[in-house]
PDB file of C-alpha atoms in Angstrom:
ATOM      1  CA  MET A 231      25.330   2.246 154.428  1.00 46.00           C
ATOM      2  CA  THR A 232      27.835   4.829 153.136  1.00 45.00           C
ATOM      3  CA  LYS A 233      31.031   3.465 151.627  1.00 44.00           C
ATOM      4  CA  LYS A 234      34.159   4.809 153.268  1.00 44.00           C
ATOM      5  CA  LYS A 235      36.550   6.547 150.874  1.00 44.00           C
ATOM      6  CA  PRO A 236      40.016   4.993 150.656  1.00 43.00           C
ATOM      7  CA  ALA A 237      42.924   6.923 152.171  1.00 44.00           C
ATOM      8  CA  GLY A 238      44.215   9.709 149.993  1.00 50.00           C
ATOM      9  CA  VAL A 239      40.975  10.186 148.058  1.00 49.00           C
ATOM     10  CA  TYR A 240      40.392  13.776 147.033  1.00 52.00           C
ATOM     11  CA  HIS A 241      37.639  15.352 149.115  1.00 52.00           C
ATOM     12  CA  HIS A 242      37.868  19.141 148.884  1.00 54.00           C
ATOM     13  CA  GLY A 243      36.992  21.798 146.341  1.00 69.00           C
ATOM     14  CA  ASP A 244      40.180  22.954 144.611  1.00 91.00           C
ATOM     15  CA  LEU A 245      40.911  20.051 142.281  1.00 94.00           C
ATOM     16  CA  ARG A 246      43.139  22.020 139.922  1.00 93.00           C
ATOM     17  CA  ASN A 247      45.498  23.043 142.732  1.00 94.00           C
ATOM     18  CA  ALA A 248      45.483  19.508 144.120  1.00 95.00           C
ATOM     19  CA  LEU A 249      46.528  18.177 140.699  1.00 96.00           C
ATOM     20  CA  VAL A 250      49.352  20.731 140.478  1.00 95.00           C
ATOM     21  CA  GLN A 251      50.570  19.699 143.928  1.00 94.00           C
ATOM     22  CA  ALA A 252      50.398  16.053 142.852  1.00 96.00           C
ATOM     23  CA  ALA A 253      52.357  16.885 139.694  1.00 96.00           C
ATOM     24  CA  GLY A 254      55.033  18.484 141.856  1.00 94.00           C
ATOM     25  CA  ALA A 255      55.251  15.363 144.007  1.00 96.00           C
ATOM     26  CA  LEU A 256      55.547  13.210 140.884  1.00 96.00           C
ATOM     27  CA  ALA A 257      58.333  15.476 139.579  1.00 96.00           C
ATOM     28  CA  VAL A 258      60.218  15.179 142.869  1.00 95.00           C
ATOM     29  CA  ARG A 259      60.140  11.388 142.625  1.00 95.00           C
ATOM     30  CA  GLY A 260      60.671  10.886 138.913  1.00 95.00           C
ATOM     31  CA  GLY A 261      61.417  14.130 137.088  1.00 94.00           C
ATOM     32  CA  PRO A 262      59.343  15.504 134.207  1.00 94.00           C
ATOM     33  CA  GLY A 263      58.764  12.082 132.658  1.00 94.00           C
ATOM     34  CA  ALA A 264      56.730  11.035 135.692  1.00 95.00           C
ATOM     35  CA  VAL A 265      54.270  13.921 135.364  1.00 95.00           C
ATOM     36  CA  THR A 266      51.137  12.706 133.587  1.00 95.00           C
ATOM     37  CA  VAL A 267      47.478  13.565 134.019  1.00 96.00           C
ATOM     38  CA  ARG A 268      46.564   9.962 134.846  1.00 96.00           C
ATOM     39  CA  ALA A 269      49.345   9.661 137.447  1.00 97.00           C
ATOM     40  CA  ALA A 270      48.313  12.961 139.057  1.00 96.00           C
ATOM     41  CA  ALA A 271      44.690  11.792 139.129  1.00 96.00           C
ATOM     42  CA  ARG A 272      45.777   8.615 140.934  1.00 96.00           C
ATOM     43  CA  GLU A 273      47.776  10.680 143.444  1.00 95.00           C
ATOM     44  CA  VAL A 274      44.754  12.838 144.215  1.00 95.00           C
ATOM     45  CA  GLY A 275      42.245   9.993 144.126  1.00 94.00           C
ATOM     46  CA  VAL A 276      40.007  11.129 141.275  1.00 95.00           C
ATOM     47  CA  THR A 277      39.221   9.682 137.878  1.00 93.00           C
ATOM     48  CA  PRO A 278      41.315  10.729 134.859  1.00 94.00           C
ATOM     49  CA  THR A 279      38.147  12.204 133.373  1.00 94.00           C
ATOM     50  CA  ALA A 280      37.849  14.623 136.305  1.00 94.00           C
ATOM     51  CA  ALA A 281      41.524  15.582 135.965  1.00 94.00           C
ATOM     52  CA  TYR A 282      41.252  16.165 132.211  1.00 93.00           C
ATOM     53  CA  ARG A 283      38.610  18.840 132.865  1.00 93.00           C
ATOM     54  CA  HIS A 284      41.417  20.957 134.338  1.00 94.00           C
ATOM     55  CA  PHE A 285      44.400  19.805 132.250  1.00 94.00           C
ATOM     56  CA  THR A 286      43.531  18.658 128.759  1.00 92.00           C
ATOM     57  CA  ASN A 287      46.892  16.972 128.156  1.00 92.00           C
ATOM     58  CA  GLN A 288      50.203  16.041 129.742  1.00 91.00           C
ATOM     59  CA  GLU A 289      51.959  19.140 128.417  1.00 92.00           C
ATOM     60  CA  ALA A 290      49.523  21.477 130.184  1.00 93.00           C
ATOM     61  CA  LEU A 291      50.042  19.718 133.517  1.00 95.00           C
ATOM     62  CA  LEU A 292      53.798  19.602 132.988  1.00 94.00           C
ATOM     63  CA  GLN A 293      53.832  23.339 132.375  1.00 92.00           C
ATOM     64  CA  ALA A 294      52.058  23.879 135.701  1.00 93.00           C
ATOM     65  CA  ALA A 295      54.572  21.591 137.420  1.00 94.00           C
ATOM     66  CA  GLN A 296      57.395  23.501 135.757  1.00 93.00           C
ATOM     67  CA  GLN A 297      56.129  26.816 137.066  1.00 92.00           C
ATOM     68  CA  GLN A 298      55.930  25.332 140.552  1.00 92.00           C
ATOM     69  CA  ALA A 299      59.489  23.990 140.212  1.00 94.00           C
ATOM     70  CA  GLN A 300      60.718  27.419 139.090  1.00 94.00           C
ATOM     71  CA  ARG A 301      59.201  29.015 142.199  1.00 94.00           C
ATOM     72  CA  THR A 302      60.864  26.391 144.383  1.00 95.00           C
ATOM     73  CA  LEU A 303      64.173  27.084 142.637  1.00 96.00           C
ATOM     74  CA  PHE A 304      63.798  30.795 143.376  1.00 96.00           C
ATOM     75  CA  THR A 305      63.200  30.039 147.062  1.00 96.00           C
ATOM     76  CA  ALA A 306      66.341  27.888 147.169  1.00 96.00           C
ATOM     77  CA  MET A 307      68.416  30.564 145.434  1.00 96.00           C
ATOM     78  CA  SER A 308      67.175  33.226 147.853  1.00 96.00           C
ATOM     79  CA  ALA A 309      67.610  31.195 151.046  1.00 96.00           C
ATOM     80  CA  ASP A 310      71.205  32.213 151.825  1.00 93.00           C
ATOM     81  CA  VAL A 311      71.195  35.619 150.138  1.00 95.00           C
ATOM     82  CA  ASP A 312      71.950  38.277 152.765  1.00 96.00           C
ATOM     83  CA  PRO A 313      70.089  41.453 151.729  1.00 94.00           C
ATOM     84  CA  GLY A 314      72.775  43.571 153.391  1.00 96.00           C
ATOM     85  CA  ALA A 315      75.709  41.941 151.596  1.00 97.00           C
ATOM     86  CA  PRO A 316      77.410  43.395 148.505  1.00 96.00           C
ATOM     87  CA  ALA A 317      75.748  42.452 145.226  1.00 96.00           C
ATOM     88  CA  ILE A 318      78.600  40.154 144.177  1.00 97.00           C
ATOM     89  CA  GLU A 319      78.310  38.176 147.416  1.00 97.00           C
ATOM     90  CA  ARG A 320      74.549  37.885 146.928  1.00 97.00           C
ATOM     91  CA  LEU A 321      75.189  36.657 143.386  1.00 97.00           C
ATOM     92  CA  ARG A 322      77.612  34.035 144.700  1.00 97.00           C
ATOM     93  CA  ALA A 323      75.055  32.905 147.291  1.00 97.00           C
ATOM     94  CA  ALA A 324      72.303  32.690 144.678  1.00 97.00           C
ATOM     95  CA  GLY A 325      74.561  30.610 142.423  1.00 97.00           C
ATOM     96  CA  ARG A 326      75.366  28.214 145.239  1.00 97.00           C
ATOM     97  CA  GLY A 327      71.671  28.003 146.093  1.00 97.00           C
ATOM     98  CA  TYR A 328      70.918  27.086 142.476  1.00 97.00           C
ATOM     99  CA  ILE A 329      73.427  24.231 142.505  1.00 96.00           C
ATOM    100  CA  THR A 330      72.358  23.046 145.963  1.00 95.00           C
ATOM    101  CA  PHE A 331      68.757  22.885 144.772  1.00 97.00           C
ATOM    102  CA  ALA A 332      69.790  20.794 141.761  1.00 96.00           C
ATOM    103  CA  LEU A 333      71.644  18.303 143.945  1.00 95.00           C
ATOM    104  CA  ARG A 334      68.924  18.140 146.597  1.00 96.00           C
ATOM    105  CA  GLU A 335      65.929  18.006 144.239  1.00 96.00           C
ATOM    106  CA  PRO A 336      67.123  16.600 140.892  1.00 96.00           C
ATOM    107  CA  GLY A 337      63.598  15.713 139.754  1.00 96.00           C
ATOM    108  CA  LEU A 338      62.298  19.237 140.349  1.00 95.00           C
ATOM    109  CA  PHE A 339      65.453  20.763 138.868  1.00 96.00           C
ATOM    110  CA  ARG A 340      65.028  18.848 135.615  1.00 94.00           C
ATOM    111  CA  THR A 341      61.318  19.685 135.598  1.00 95.00           C
ATOM    112  CA  ALA A 342      62.075  23.402 135.967  1.00 93.00           C
ATOM    113  CA  PHE A 343      63.826  23.411 132.584  1.00 89.00           C
ATOM    114  CA  CYS A 344      62.175  20.550 130.715  1.00 87.00           C
ATOM    115  CA  ALA A 345      60.889  20.591 127.131  1.00 65.00           C
ATOM    116  CA  PRO A 346      58.461  21.188 125.529  1.00 59.00           C
ATOM    117  CA  ALA A 347      56.751  23.158 128.293  1.00 47.00           C
ATOM    118  CA  ASN A 348      59.736  25.470 128.833  1.00 48.00           C
ATOM    119  CA  THR A 349      58.968  27.803 125.934  1.00 52.00           C
ATOM    120  CA  GLY A 350      59.812  31.251 127.198  1.00 49.00           C
ATOM    121  CA  ALA A 351      60.989  29.924 130.574  1.00 48.00           C
ATOM    122  CA  LEU A 352      63.854  32.395 130.584  1.00 50.00           C
ATOM    123  CA  ALA A 353      61.901  35.351 129.293  1.00 50.00           C
ATOM    124  CA  GLY A 354      62.591  37.296 132.475  1.00 55.00           C
ATOM    125  CA  ASP A 355      59.277  36.688 134.210  1.00 67.00           C
ATOM    126  CA  GLU A 356      60.475  33.549 135.992  1.00 87.00           C
ATOM    127  CA  PRO A 357      61.468  34.572 139.537  1.00 92.00           C
ATOM    128  CA  ALA A 358      64.885  32.883 139.502  1.00 93.00           C
ATOM    129  CA  PHE A 359      65.886  34.555 136.246  1.00 93.00           C
ATOM    130  CA  ALA A 360      64.496  37.891 137.447  1.00 94.00           C
ATOM    131  CA  LEU A 361      66.625  37.587 140.605  1.00 95.00           C
ATOM    132  CA  LEU A 362      69.729  37.013 138.492  1.00 96.00           C
ATOM    133  CA  SER A 363      68.920  40.031 136.321  1.00 96.00           C
ATOM    134  CA  THR A 364      68.405  42.262 139.360  1.00 96.00           C
ATOM    135  CA  LEU A 365      71.724  41.246 140.895  1.00 97.00           C
ATOM    136  CA  LEU A 366      73.558  41.854 137.613  1.00 98.00           C
ATOM    137  CA  ASP A 367      71.979  45.306 137.347  1.00 98.00           C
ATOM    138  CA  GLU A 368      73.193  46.065 140.872  1.00 98.00           C
ATOM    139  CA  LEU A 369      76.733  45.036 139.909  1.00 98.00           C
ATOM    140  CA  VAL A 370      76.668  47.740 137.244  1.00 98.00           C
ATOM    141  CA  GLU A 371      75.082  50.303 139.574  1.00 98.00           C
ATOM    142  CA  THR A 372      77.766  49.741 142.218  1.00 97.00           C
ATOM    143  CA  GLY A 373      80.625  49.837 139.702  1.00 97.00           C
ATOM    144  CA  TYR A 374      81.593  46.167 139.980  1.00 98.00           C
ATOM    145  CA  THR A 375      80.697  45.457 136.346  1.00 98.00           C
ATOM    146  CA  ALA A 376      81.282  47.881 133.463  1.00 97.00           C
ATOM    147  CA  PRO A 377      78.019  48.882 131.715  1.00 97.00           C
ATOM    148  CA  GLU A 378      79.273  47.658 128.344  1.00 97.00           C
ATOM    149  CA  ASP A 379      79.676  44.153 129.806  1.00 97.00           C
ATOM    150  CA  ARG A 380      76.126  43.984 131.153  1.00 97.00           C
ATOM    151  CA  PRO A 381      74.251  42.859 127.974  1.00 96.00           C
ATOM    152  CA  ASP A 382      73.630  39.075 127.911  1.00 92.00           C
ATOM    153  CA  ALA A 383      75.438  38.575 131.222  1.00 96.00           C
ATOM    154  CA  GLU A 384      72.420  36.529 132.415  1.00 95.00           C
ATOM    155  CA  VAL A 385      73.040  33.946 129.714  1.00 94.00           C
ATOM    156  CA  ALA A 386      76.728  33.544 130.536  1.00 95.00           C
ATOM    157  CA  ALA A 387      76.267  33.375 134.318  1.00 96.00           C
ATOM    158  CA  TRP A 388      73.253  31.064 134.115  1.00 95.00           C
ATOM    159  CA  ALA A 389      74.933  28.730 131.604  1.00 96.00           C
ATOM    160  CA  ALA A 390      78.012  28.349 133.803  1.00 97.00           C
ATOM    161  CA  VAL A 391      76.097  27.572 137.002  1.00 97.00           C
ATOM    162  CA  HIS A 392      73.512  25.368 135.266  1.00 96.00           C
ATOM    163  CA  GLY A 393      76.299  23.514 133.473  1.00 95.00           C
ATOM    164  CA  VAL A 394      78.162  22.537 136.615  1.00 95.00           C
ATOM    165  CA  ALA A 395      74.878  21.552 138.283  1.00 96.00           C
ATOM    166  CA  ALA A 396      74.085  19.234 135.359  1.00 95.00           C
ATOM    167  CA  LEU A 397      77.592  17.753 135.391  1.00 94.00           C
ATOM    168  CA  LEU A 398      77.343  17.056 139.108  1.00 94.00           C
ATOM    169  CA  LEU A 399      73.960  15.384 138.647  1.00 93.00           C
ATOM    170  CA  ASP A 400      75.386  13.243 135.857  1.00 92.00           C
ATOM    171  CA  GLY A 401      78.183  12.067 138.164  1.00 90.00           C
ATOM    172  CA  VAL A 402      81.024  13.599 136.170  1.00 89.00           C
ATOM    173  CA  PHE A 403      82.672  14.816 139.384  1.00 85.00           C
ATOM    174  CA  SER A 404      83.283  12.664 142.432  1.00 82.00           C
ATOM    175  CA  ARG A 405      81.883  13.678 145.817  1.00 77.00           C
ATOM    176  CA  LEU A 406      85.352  14.896 146.811  1.00 74.00           C
ATOM    177  CA  GLU A 407      85.552  17.111 143.717  1.00 89.00           C
ATOM    178  CA  ARG A 408      82.054  18.538 144.146  1.00 90.00           C
ATOM    179  CA  ASP A 409      82.869  21.497 146.400  1.00 91.00           C
ATOM    180  CA  ALA A 410      85.931  22.392 144.350  1.00 92.00           C
ATOM    181  CA  ALA A 411      83.891  22.391 141.138  1.00 93.00           C
ATOM    182  CA  ILE A 412      81.217  24.622 142.667  1.00 94.00           C
ATOM    183  CA  ASP A 413      83.829  27.029 144.061  1.00 94.00           C
ATOM    184  CA  ALA A 414      85.605  27.169 140.707  1.00 95.00           C
ATOM    185  CA  VAL A 415      82.492  27.986 138.668  1.00 96.00           C
ATOM    186  CA  VAL A 416      81.105  30.555 141.101  1.00 96.00           C
ATOM    187  CA  GLY A 417      84.550  32.145 141.292  1.00 96.00           C
ATOM    188  CA  VAL A 418      84.991  32.292 137.519  1.00 96.00           C
ATOM    189  CA  VAL A 419      81.592  33.952 137.106  1.00 97.00           C
ATOM    190  CA  ALA A 420      82.451  36.548 139.761  1.00 97.00           C
ATOM    191  CA  ARG A 421      85.854  37.296 138.219  1.00 96.00           C
ATOM    192  CA  GLY A 422      84.387  37.503 134.741  1.00 96.00           C
ATOM    193  CA  LEU A 423      81.988  40.199 135.906  1.00 97.00           C
ATOM    194  CA  ALA A 424      84.708  42.182 137.702  1.00 97.00           C
ATOM    195  CA  THR A 425      85.242  44.713 134.897  1.00 97.00           C
ATOM    196  CA  GLY A 426      84.132  47.909 136.607  1.00 97.00           C
ATOM    197  CA  PRO A 427      86.211  50.449 138.560  1.00 96.00           C
ATOM    198  CA  ALA A 428      84.908  49.258 141.958  1.00 94.00           C
ATOM    199  CA  ALA A 429      86.141  45.720 141.268  1.00 92.00           C
ATOM    200  CA  ARG A 430      89.613  46.939 140.481  1.00 81.00           C
TER     201      ARG A 430
END
């Protein structure tokens, strides 16, 4: 007589992808600290030994979860970006999407930028950072931002939006102050970039 597998037991061929999906689910529930090879193996329903054939340590699995979280962040940032809107309005929408993602998915948000797996996470090949760079380039092309103010603008804009997201997650602002804080930061970033002739 064949023993019936318990519910949730892994039964298809792509174990590596199943482990990455499990790592993402663990990150949603508990942030980067919850992502371990053994926990992912339990989620999928395989032995740790089977999981370690694909991810030799926790850092390797966490890096995969981080990449998945970065892609999810990009999707959230892009959700309300109107392709036909001016670049500055698309930048505002992307910034709001970033903060909304942080508040809606704090575990994934923290995983997207966790250490030590985040080496090179902002090297420009992450989709969210690439989106920011593209929008900043368009601000220069359309005359909203002066070319001499373009270098390192990614760092300043990202730091401002990420900072308010982190403060909101840490409960520094009350629920009533939340919208005002988001409006203030997005507005300051937009005004700080308004150095070109078209902005004036």
